[in-house]
């Protein structure tokens, strides 16, 4: 569900006046103050946000410090307190706060549908000004809806493209990136013959298997849901996709020494940055990893069954606002400021992510310094996202992470695994 998943564990306060308070202690204090006013005049807003950095040096603290400082300078009656958590902890931390009746005013995390369905969130229409709402990229804004009502505001976006190692391609005598699955399999054979340790990295381990899976399903002409939004994990197209993966890549030993069910995305990226992987699906952060290790790489649109994939996978993280403490007007005004081009671009550039607004996307497309992000920007308008507006998606996604890798194991039958996942999805959908 996340644009980027990090292993660091960071917890940071940006407002010095509240720095000594823990998250739960802060919320208890604010609850005791009635409307969350710290001195009878100032309104104190709390935001719990994810950390997109991988060390203290590039933590999201700096971004939020800058945003809060600029906002508070012009709004002396509002005080913003930001707590930053690693991606390993953020969703759990927010859930614990909400379950304890101490919801933050705002949360920037990976999922929103459960909170929306429970009636805990403000509608986006009740928060943002019309120009800000209208500036969101259409498919991202639509993905933030539950039963056709918008609750989730896209905050950061990413798409996937095919990365390939230019040195390994040259050694294998491959001139161009593959456009079809058959070409990909042929190239993988050539890479293995040329000594590549992992011709194609297929990370179907539990870290982010739902992303790799969806990209292959899209390439096969289908996806997790059908045209009306009903789960169809065991569709004939999806069965053919995983049967092809098993027979043409995994069974032929073209996916490297680690079984796909045990290969996580982070490990696949690290192997690519070491120069061991010929091809894999990747998002923008892989560029910096590869460049830092001196790996020359190319990118291309992802191949599909008979041509380029019908769509790239798009991933979005979300901003949401809880109703518990009130402050609707102040929250909306602050979020209008957060989504100004200056702030959206600063965040996107800091973490190699894609802007979620039309104006910021246009500005990035015209920025020569961001030329390396052009392939990802090109894919974003037509990208397909997870069915994040379904409250059942969290359960279905977790099941995919646990089980999909077994669909390509040596004695597995892909159809049986997909049918089992469809049963899980059907039950979860019934309870949605």
Short mmCIF file of C-alpha atoms in Angstrom, two decimals:
data_model
loop_
_atom_site.label_atom_id
_atom_site.label_comp_id
_atom_site.label_asym_id
_atom_site.label_seq_id
_atom_site.Cartn_x
_atom_site.Cartn_y
_atom_site.Cartn_z
CA UNK A 1 0.00 0.00 0.00
CA UNK A 2 2.93 2.23 0.29
CA UNK A 3 4.84 4.26 -2.17
CA UNK A 4 8.02 3.54 -0.32
CA UNK A 5 8.62 1.19 2.57
CA UNK A 6 11.51 1.93 4.89
CA UNK A 7 13.21 0.04 7.69
CA UNK A 8 14.11 3.00 9.87
CA UNK A 9 12.16 3.75 13.02
CA UNK A 10 11.81 7.47 13.64
CA UNK A 11 9.62 9.51 15.92
CA UNK A 12 10.03 13.27 15.72
CA UNK A 13 8.21 16.34 17.04
CA UNK A 14 8.26 19.59 15.13
CA UNK A 15 6.58 21.95 17.58
CA UNK A 16 8.87 22.75 20.47
CA UNK A 17 6.07 23.73 22.85
CA UNK A 18 4.73 20.17 22.73
CA UNK A 19 8.02 18.37 22.25
CA UNK A 20 8.02 16.63 25.61
CA UNK A 21 4.65 14.98 25.15
CA UNK A 22 4.17 11.49 23.78
CA UNK A 23 1.59 11.00 21.03
CA UNK A 24 -0.98 9.47 23.35
CA UNK A 25 -0.12 11.84 26.16
CA UNK A 26 -0.53 14.80 23.82
CA UNK A 27 -3.91 13.65 22.66
CA UNK A 28 -5.08 13.09 26.22
CA UNK A 29 -3.97 16.60 27.11
CA UNK A 30 -5.76 18.09 24.14
CA UNK A 31 -8.89 16.15 24.90
CA UNK A 32 -8.83 17.64 28.38
CA UNK A 33 -8.68 21.12 26.86
CA UNK A 34 -11.97 20.65 25.07
CA UNK A 35 -11.44 21.92 21.52
CA UNK A 36 -7.71 21.26 21.58
CA UNK A 37 -6.77 24.82 22.50
CA UNK A 38 -3.50 25.04 24.40
CA UNK A 39 -3.95 28.54 25.84
CA UNK A 40 -7.51 29.52 25.09
CA UNK A 41 -6.50 31.30 21.89
CA UNK A 42 -4.27 29.12 19.79
CA UNK A 43 -5.67 26.07 18.07
CA UNK A 44 -3.34 23.07 18.29
CA UNK A 45 -3.51 20.65 15.36
CA UNK A 46 -1.81 17.26 15.34
CA UNK A 47 -0.52 15.42 12.29
CA UNK A 48 0.94 11.91 12.29
CA UNK A 49 3.01 11.35 9.15
CA UNK A 50 5.10 8.64 7.52
CA UNK A 51 8.87 8.95 7.16
CA UNK A 52 10.08 8.64 3.57
CA UNK A 53 13.75 8.92 4.45
CA UNK A 54 16.06 6.02 5.20
CA UNK A 55 18.19 7.75 7.84
CA UNK A 56 18.04 10.61 10.31
CA UNK A 57 19.84 12.80 7.79
CA UNK A 58 17.04 12.65 5.21
CA UNK A 59 14.05 12.06 7.46
CA UNK A 60 10.75 13.69 6.51
CA UNK A 61 11.27 15.83 9.62
CA UNK A 62 12.94 18.54 7.56
CA UNK A 63 10.08 18.74 5.07
CA UNK A 64 7.43 19.05 7.77
CA UNK A 65 9.57 21.46 9.80
CA UNK A 66 9.77 23.77 6.80
CA UNK A 67 6.06 23.52 6.00
CA UNK A 68 4.97 24.09 9.59
CA UNK A 69 7.35 27.01 10.10
CA UNK A 70 6.09 28.74 6.97
CA UNK A 71 2.43 28.15 7.84
CA UNK A 72 2.68 29.21 11.48
CA UNK A 73 4.49 32.41 10.48
CA UNK A 74 1.33 33.62 8.73
CA UNK A 75 -1.11 31.91 11.12
CA UNK A 76 -0.05 32.81 14.67
CA UNK A 77 -3.36 31.51 16.03
CA UNK A 78 -2.59 27.93 14.92
CA UNK A 79 0.06 25.57 16.23
CA UNK A 80 0.90 22.42 14.25
CA UNK A 81 2.45 19.41 15.95
CA UNK A 82 3.86 16.70 13.67
CA UNK A 83 4.89 13.22 14.72
CA UNK A 84 6.86 11.19 12.17
CA UNK A 85 6.98 7.39 12.25
CA UNK A 86 8.70 4.86 10.01
CA UNK A 87 6.60 2.95 7.51
CA UNK A 88 7.06 -0.13 9.69
CA UNK A 89 5.08 1.54 12.46
CA UNK A 90 2.89 4.29 11.07
CA UNK A 91 -0.32 2.41 10.26
CA UNK A 92 -0.23 0.55 13.57
CA UNK A 93 0.47 3.73 15.55
CA UNK A 94 -2.49 5.56 14.02
CA UNK A 95 -4.78 2.58 14.52
CA UNK A 96 -3.82 2.38 18.19
CA UNK A 97 -4.52 6.09 18.65
CA UNK A 98 -7.90 5.83 16.95
CA UNK A 99 -8.85 2.69 18.87
CA UNK A 100 -7.95 4.47 22.12
CA UNK A 101 -10.28 7.34 21.23
CA UNK A 102 -7.32 9.70 20.72
CA UNK A 103 -7.28 10.20 16.97
CA UNK A 104 -4.93 12.83 15.54
CA UNK A 105 -6.41 15.68 13.57
CA UNK A 106 -4.63 14.49 10.44
CA UNK A 107 -2.79 11.35 9.37
CA UNK A 108 -0.63 10.73 6.34
CA UNK A 109 -0.51 6.95 5.98
CA UNK A 110 -1.17 4.09 3.59
CA UNK A 111 -4.88 3.40 3.95
CA UNK A 112 -8.06 5.32 4.72
CA UNK A 113 -11.09 3.22 3.80
CA UNK A 114 -11.66 1.58 7.19
CA UNK A 115 -11.70 4.94 8.96
CA UNK A 116 -13.99 6.42 6.33
CA UNK A 117 -16.44 3.53 6.52
CA UNK A 118 -16.53 3.90 10.31
CA UNK A 119 -17.57 7.56 9.95
CA UNK A 120 -14.37 8.90 11.53
CA UNK A 121 -13.11 11.09 8.67
CA UNK A 122 -14.10 14.44 7.22
CA UNK A 123 -15.18 14.39 3.60
CA UNK A 124 -12.66 16.09 1.34
CA UNK A 125 -15.42 18.45 0.17
CA UNK A 126 -15.71 19.74 3.73
CA UNK A 127 -12.01 20.52 4.00
CA UNK A 128 -10.29 21.69 0.84
CA UNK A 129 -11.04 24.69 -1.32
CA UNK A 130 -12.45 23.95 -4.76
CA UNK A 131 -9.24 24.95 -6.63
CA UNK A 132 -7.17 22.57 -4.51
CA UNK A 133 -9.62 19.70 -4.94
CA UNK A 134 -9.79 20.28 -8.68
CA UNK A 135 -6.01 20.23 -8.97
CA UNK A 136 -5.61 16.61 -7.89
CA UNK A 137 -4.85 14.21 -10.73
CA UNK A 138 -8.17 12.65 -11.63
CA UNK A 139 -7.41 8.97 -11.19
CA UNK A 140 -5.72 9.64 -7.85
CA UNK A 141 -8.66 11.66 -6.55
CA UNK A 142 -11.10 8.95 -7.63
CA UNK A 143 -9.10 6.31 -5.80
CA UNK A 144 -9.65 8.28 -2.58
CA UNK A 145 -13.39 7.62 -2.58
CA UNK A 146 -15.47 5.23 -0.53
CA UNK A 147 -18.92 4.63 -2.00
CA UNK A 148 -18.37 7.57 -4.36
CA UNK A 149 -17.51 10.03 -1.56
CA UNK A 150 -13.95 11.36 -1.28
CA UNK A 151 -12.24 10.90 2.09
CA UNK A 152 -8.63 10.20 1.12
CA UNK A 153 -6.44 12.95 -0.31
CA UNK A 154 -3.52 11.66 -2.42
CA UNK A 155 -0.23 12.76 -0.90
CA UNK A 156 2.57 10.99 -2.75
CA UNK A 157 2.53 8.90 -5.91
CA UNK A 158 4.72 6.50 -7.82
CA UNK A 159 4.51 4.33 -10.89
CA UNK A 160 6.48 1.27 -12.00
CA UNK A 161 8.62 0.79 -15.08
CA UNK A 162 10.99 -1.91 -16.25
CA UNK A 163 14.59 -1.39 -15.13
CA UNK A 164 17.39 -3.19 -16.93
CA UNK A 165 21.14 -3.39 -16.41
CA UNK A 166 22.84 -1.95 -19.51
CA UNK A 167 26.15 -3.73 -18.87
CA UNK A 168 24.48 -7.12 -18.53
CA UNK A 169 22.32 -6.45 -21.59
CA UNK A 170 25.39 -5.59 -23.67
CA UNK A 171 27.20 -8.71 -22.46
CA UNK A 172 24.18 -10.81 -23.45
CA UNK A 173 23.95 -9.11 -26.87
CA UNK A 174 20.55 -7.54 -26.16
CA UNK A 175 19.96 -4.23 -27.93
CA UNK A 176 16.53 -3.10 -26.69
CA UNK A 177 14.26 -3.57 -23.70
CA UNK A 178 11.60 -6.26 -24.17
CA UNK A 179 8.14 -5.19 -25.30
CA UNK A 180 6.33 -8.50 -24.75
CA UNK A 181 6.51 -11.33 -22.26
CA UNK A 182 7.97 -13.66 -24.88
CA UNK A 183 10.74 -11.14 -25.55
CA UNK A 184 11.33 -10.81 -21.80
CA UNK A 185 11.68 -14.60 -21.45
CA UNK A 186 14.06 -14.74 -24.43
CA UNK A 187 16.16 -11.92 -22.97
CA UNK A 188 16.21 -13.65 -19.58
CA UNK A 189 17.60 -16.80 -21.25
CA UNK A 190 20.30 -14.71 -22.92
CA UNK A 191 21.18 -13.00 -19.65
CA UNK A 192 21.55 -16.33 -17.87
CA UNK A 193 23.77 -17.63 -20.66
CA UNK A 194 25.91 -14.52 -20.24
CA UNK A 195 26.35 -15.17 -16.54
CA UNK A 196 23.71 -12.96 -14.91
CA UNK A 197 22.99 -14.21 -11.38
CA UNK A 198 19.33 -13.18 -11.59
CA UNK A 199 18.06 -12.65 -15.14
CA UNK A 200 14.66 -11.40 -13.90
CA UNK A 201 13.96 -10.60 -10.24
CA UNK A 202 10.42 -11.63 -9.25
CA UNK A 203 9.78 -10.38 -5.69
CA UNK A 204 6.66 -12.19 -4.51
CA UNK A 205 7.77 -12.23 -0.88
CA UNK A 206 5.54 -10.77 1.85
CA UNK A 207 6.98 -7.24 1.84
CA UNK A 208 5.25 -5.96 -1.30
CA UNK A 209 3.99 -8.93 -3.27
CA UNK A 210 0.70 -7.16 -3.97
CA UNK A 211 2.56 -4.63 -6.16
CA UNK A 212 4.51 -7.12 -8.28
CA UNK A 213 1.36 -9.22 -8.62
CA UNK A 214 -0.82 -6.37 -9.81
CA UNK A 215 1.71 -5.29 -12.41
CA UNK A 216 1.78 -8.77 -13.93
CA UNK A 217 -2.01 -9.00 -13.81
CA UNK A 218 -2.26 -5.70 -15.70
CA UNK A 219 0.20 -6.97 -18.28
CA UNK A 220 -2.02 -10.01 -18.75
CA UNK A 221 -5.04 -7.85 -19.48
CA UNK A 222 -6.81 -8.02 -16.14
CA UNK A 223 -6.21 -6.98 -12.52
CA UNK A 224 -7.55 -7.51 -9.02
CA UNK A 225 -11.04 -6.27 -9.92
CA UNK A 226 -13.21 -6.24 -13.03
CA UNK A 227 -14.69 -3.23 -14.82
CA UNK A 228 -17.36 -2.74 -12.16
CA UNK A 229 -14.97 -3.07 -9.22
CA UNK A 230 -15.71 -6.67 -8.19
CA UNK A 231 -12.78 -8.88 -7.20
CA UNK A 232 -11.82 -11.35 -9.93
CA UNK A 233 -8.48 -12.72 -8.75
CA UNK A 234 -9.15 -16.12 -10.30
CA UNK A 235 -10.20 -14.86 -13.73
CA UNK A 236 -8.99 -16.85 -16.73
CA UNK A 237 -6.63 -14.01 -17.67
CA UNK A 238 -5.06 -14.01 -14.21
CA UNK A 239 -4.68 -17.78 -14.20
CA UNK A 240 -2.95 -17.60 -17.59
CA UNK A 241 -0.64 -14.88 -16.27
CA UNK A 242 0.60 -16.88 -13.29
CA UNK A 243 0.78 -20.07 -15.29
CA UNK A 244 3.05 -18.26 -17.76
CA UNK A 245 5.21 -16.87 -14.94
CA UNK A 246 5.64 -20.28 -13.41
CA UNK A 247 6.31 -22.17 -16.61
CA UNK A 248 8.34 -19.64 -18.59
CA UNK A 249 10.38 -17.89 -15.87
CA UNK A 250 10.39 -19.68 -12.53
CA UNK A 251 10.46 -23.32 -13.65
CA UNK A 252 13.24 -22.48 -16.12
CA UNK A 253 15.41 -21.00 -13.40
CA UNK A 254 15.33 -17.45 -14.77
CA UNK A 255 14.31 -15.72 -11.51
CA UNK A 256 17.55 -16.21 -9.61
CA UNK A 257 18.72 -18.23 -6.61
CA UNK A 258 16.02 -17.03 -4.20
CA UNK A 259 12.53 -18.45 -4.64
CA UNK A 260 10.04 -15.70 -5.54
CA UNK A 261 7.96 -16.46 -2.43
CA UNK A 262 10.99 -15.55 -0.27
CA UNK A 263 12.28 -12.61 -2.32
CA UNK A 264 11.23 -9.21 -0.99
CA UNK A 265 11.22 -6.03 -3.02
CA UNK A 266 13.93 -4.36 -0.93
CA UNK A 267 16.25 -7.33 -1.42
CA UNK A 268 15.58 -7.35 -5.17
CA UNK A 269 16.41 -3.65 -5.38
CA UNK A 270 19.63 -4.14 -3.43
CA UNK A 271 20.64 -6.99 -5.74
CA UNK A 272 19.99 -4.77 -8.78
CA UNK A 273 22.15 -2.05 -7.21
CA UNK A 274 24.93 -4.63 -6.81
CA UNK A 275 24.77 -5.38 -10.54
CA UNK A 276 23.39 -8.91 -10.09
CA UNK A 277 19.94 -8.49 -11.69
CA UNK A 278 19.25 -8.15 -15.41
CA UNK A 279 15.65 -6.89 -15.22
CA UNK A 280 12.95 -6.08 -12.68
CA UNK A 281 9.93 -3.86 -12.10
CA UNK A 282 10.92 -0.76 -10.12
CA UNK A 283 9.83 2.64 -8.88
CA UNK A 284 11.83 5.90 -8.87
CA UNK A 285 13.81 5.29 -5.66
CA UNK A 286 15.69 2.49 -7.43
CA UNK A 287 17.33 5.08 -9.68
CA UNK A 288 19.23 6.67 -6.82
CA UNK A 289 20.20 3.29 -5.37
CA UNK A 290 21.64 2.16 -8.70
CA UNK A 291 23.39 5.46 -9.39
CA UNK A 292 25.00 5.45 -5.95
CA UNK A 293 26.53 2.04 -6.72
CA UNK A 294 27.60 2.97 -10.24
CA UNK A 295 25.17 0.68 -12.05
CA UNK A 296 24.25 1.87 -15.54
CA UNK A 297 20.60 1.19 -16.15
CA UNK A 298 17.82 1.89 -18.60
CA UNK A 299 14.08 2.09 -18.14
CA UNK A 300 11.18 1.19 -20.40
CA UNK A 301 7.43 0.72 -20.26
CA UNK A 302 6.55 -2.63 -18.77
CA UNK A 303 5.99 -5.46 -21.25
CA UNK A 304 2.67 -7.26 -21.52
CA UNK A 305 1.40 -10.51 -22.93
CA UNK A 306 1.27 -9.28 -26.54
CA UNK A 307 2.72 -5.77 -26.32
CA UNK A 308 3.31 -3.06 -23.79
CA UNK A 309 1.28 -3.55 -20.61
CA UNK A 310 -2.16 -1.92 -20.88
CA UNK A 311 -1.36 0.15 -17.80
CA UNK A 312 1.35 0.67 -15.25
CA UNK A 313 0.77 0.16 -11.56
CA UNK A 314 0.25 3.41 -9.71
CA UNK A 315 0.75 3.62 -5.95
CA UNK A 316 -0.52 6.44 -3.76
CA UNK A 317 -0.18 7.24 -0.08
CA UNK A 318 -2.93 9.20 1.60
CA UNK A 319 -3.69 12.21 3.75
CA UNK A 320 -6.88 12.15 5.82
CA UNK A 321 -8.50 14.23 8.56
CA UNK A 322 -10.29 12.84 11.62
CA UNK A 323 -13.45 14.46 12.94
CA UNK A 324 -12.92 13.62 16.61
CA UNK A 325 -11.32 16.90 17.72
CA UNK A 326 -13.19 19.25 15.40
CA UNK A 327 -11.04 22.02 13.85
CA UNK A 328 -12.54 21.46 10.40
CA UNK A 329 -11.83 24.99 9.21
CA UNK A 330 -8.25 25.09 10.52
CA UNK A 331 -7.43 21.63 9.15
CA UNK A 332 -8.77 22.58 5.72
CA UNK A 333 -6.79 25.79 5.62
CA UNK A 334 -3.56 24.04 6.60
CA UNK A 335 -4.08 21.30 4.00
CA UNK A 336 -4.74 23.89 1.30
CA UNK A 337 -1.28 25.22 2.18
CA UNK A 338 0.28 21.74 2.17
CA UNK A 339 -0.96 21.17 -1.39
CA UNK A 340 0.51 24.38 -2.79
CA UNK A 341 2.88 23.66 -5.70
CA UNK A 342 5.93 24.76 -3.74
CA UNK A 343 5.32 22.19 -1.04
CA UNK A 344 4.21 19.37 -3.33
CA UNK A 345 7.30 19.79 -5.50
CA UNK A 346 9.66 20.08 -2.54
CA UNK A 347 8.43 16.76 -1.16
CA UNK A 348 8.44 15.00 -4.52
CA UNK A 349 11.98 16.13 -5.34
CA UNK A 350 13.31 15.20 -1.92
CA UNK A 351 12.16 11.59 -2.20
CA UNK A 352 12.06 10.88 -5.96
CA UNK A 353 8.28 10.70 -5.96
CA UNK A 354 5.64 12.02 -8.32
CA UNK A 355 3.44 15.05 -7.63
CA UNK A 356 -0.23 14.35 -7.00
CA UNK A 357 -1.52 17.61 -8.50
CA UNK A 358 -1.82 18.63 -12.13
CA UNK A 359 0.03 21.94 -11.80
CA UNK A 360 2.95 20.43 -9.88
CA UNK A 361 3.14 17.54 -12.36
CA UNK A 362 3.35 20.02 -15.23
CA UNK A 363 6.07 21.96 -13.44
CA UNK A 364 8.09 18.79 -12.88
CA UNK A 365 7.64 17.73 -16.51
CA UNK A 366 9.15 21.06 -17.60
CA UNK A 367 12.05 20.85 -15.12
CA UNK A 368 15.25 19.67 -16.83
CA UNK A 369 16.66 18.66 -13.46
CA UNK A 370 13.83 16.13 -13.09
CA UNK A 371 14.27 14.58 -16.54
CA UNK A 372 15.06 11.18 -15.04
CA UNK A 373 11.53 11.04 -13.64
CA UNK A 374 9.96 11.57 -17.06
CA UNK A 375 9.27 7.85 -17.71
CA UNK A 376 7.36 7.61 -14.44
CA UNK A 377 5.43 10.83 -15.04
CA UNK A 378 4.46 9.59 -18.49
CA UNK A 379 2.88 6.47 -16.99
CA UNK A 380 0.98 8.24 -14.20
CA UNK A 381 -2.06 9.59 -16.11
CA UNK A 382 -3.04 6.09 -17.26
CA UNK A 383 -1.79 4.16 -14.23
CA UNK A 384 -4.15 1.86 -12.34
CA UNK A 385 -4.18 1.91 -8.56
CA UNK A 386 -5.04 -0.61 -5.91
CA UNK A 387 -8.76 -0.76 -5.01
CA UNK A 388 -7.95 1.33 -1.94
CA UNK A 389 -11.52 2.59 -1.57
CA UNK A 390 -12.66 -0.89 -0.53
CA UNK A 391 -12.52 -1.51 3.20
CA UNK A 392 -11.84 -5.13 2.24
CA UNK A 393 -8.64 -4.23 0.42
CA UNK A 394 -6.42 -4.36 3.51
CA UNK A 395 -7.46 -7.97 4.16
CA UNK A 396 -7.17 -8.98 0.51
CA UNK A 397 -3.78 -7.31 0.16
CA UNK A 398 -2.50 -9.11 3.25
CA UNK A 399 -3.69 -12.44 1.85
CA UNK A 400 -1.95 -11.78 -1.47
CA UNK A 401 1.29 -10.97 0.38
CA UNK A 402 1.08 -14.24 2.31
CA UNK A 403 0.08 -16.60 -0.46
CA UNK A 404 0.76 -15.42 -4.00
CA UNK A 405 4.38 -16.57 -4.01
CA UNK A 406 3.21 -20.15 -3.64
CA UNK A 407 1.41 -19.90 -6.99
CA UNK A 408 4.76 -20.22 -8.80
CA UNK A 409 6.43 -22.77 -6.49
CA UNK A 410 7.57 -26.05 -7.99
CA UNK A 411 4.54 -28.24 -7.28
CA UNK A 412 1.88 -25.52 -7.18
CA UNK A 413 -1.15 -25.09 -9.39
CA UNK A 414 -1.63 -21.35 -10.00
CA UNK A 415 -5.38 -21.70 -10.46
CA UNK A 416 -5.81 -23.31 -7.04
CA UNK A 417 -3.90 -20.52 -5.31
CA UNK A 418 -5.84 -17.80 -7.13
CA UNK A 419 -9.15 -19.50 -6.36
CA UNK A 420 -8.22 -19.59 -2.69
CA UNK A 421 -7.40 -15.89 -2.77
CA UNK A 422 -10.69 -15.20 -4.55
CA UNK A 423 -12.56 -16.96 -1.75
CA UNK A 424 -10.85 -14.67 0.75
CA UNK A 425 -11.74 -11.64 -1.35
CA UNK A 426 -15.37 -12.72 -1.75
CA UNK A 427 -15.84 -13.10 2.00
CA UNK A 428 -14.10 -9.79 2.69
CA UNK A 429 -16.20 -8.05 0.03
CA UNK A 430 -19.38 -9.41 1.57
CA UNK A 431 -18.42 -7.82 4.87
CA UNK A 432 -17.32 -4.51 3.21
#
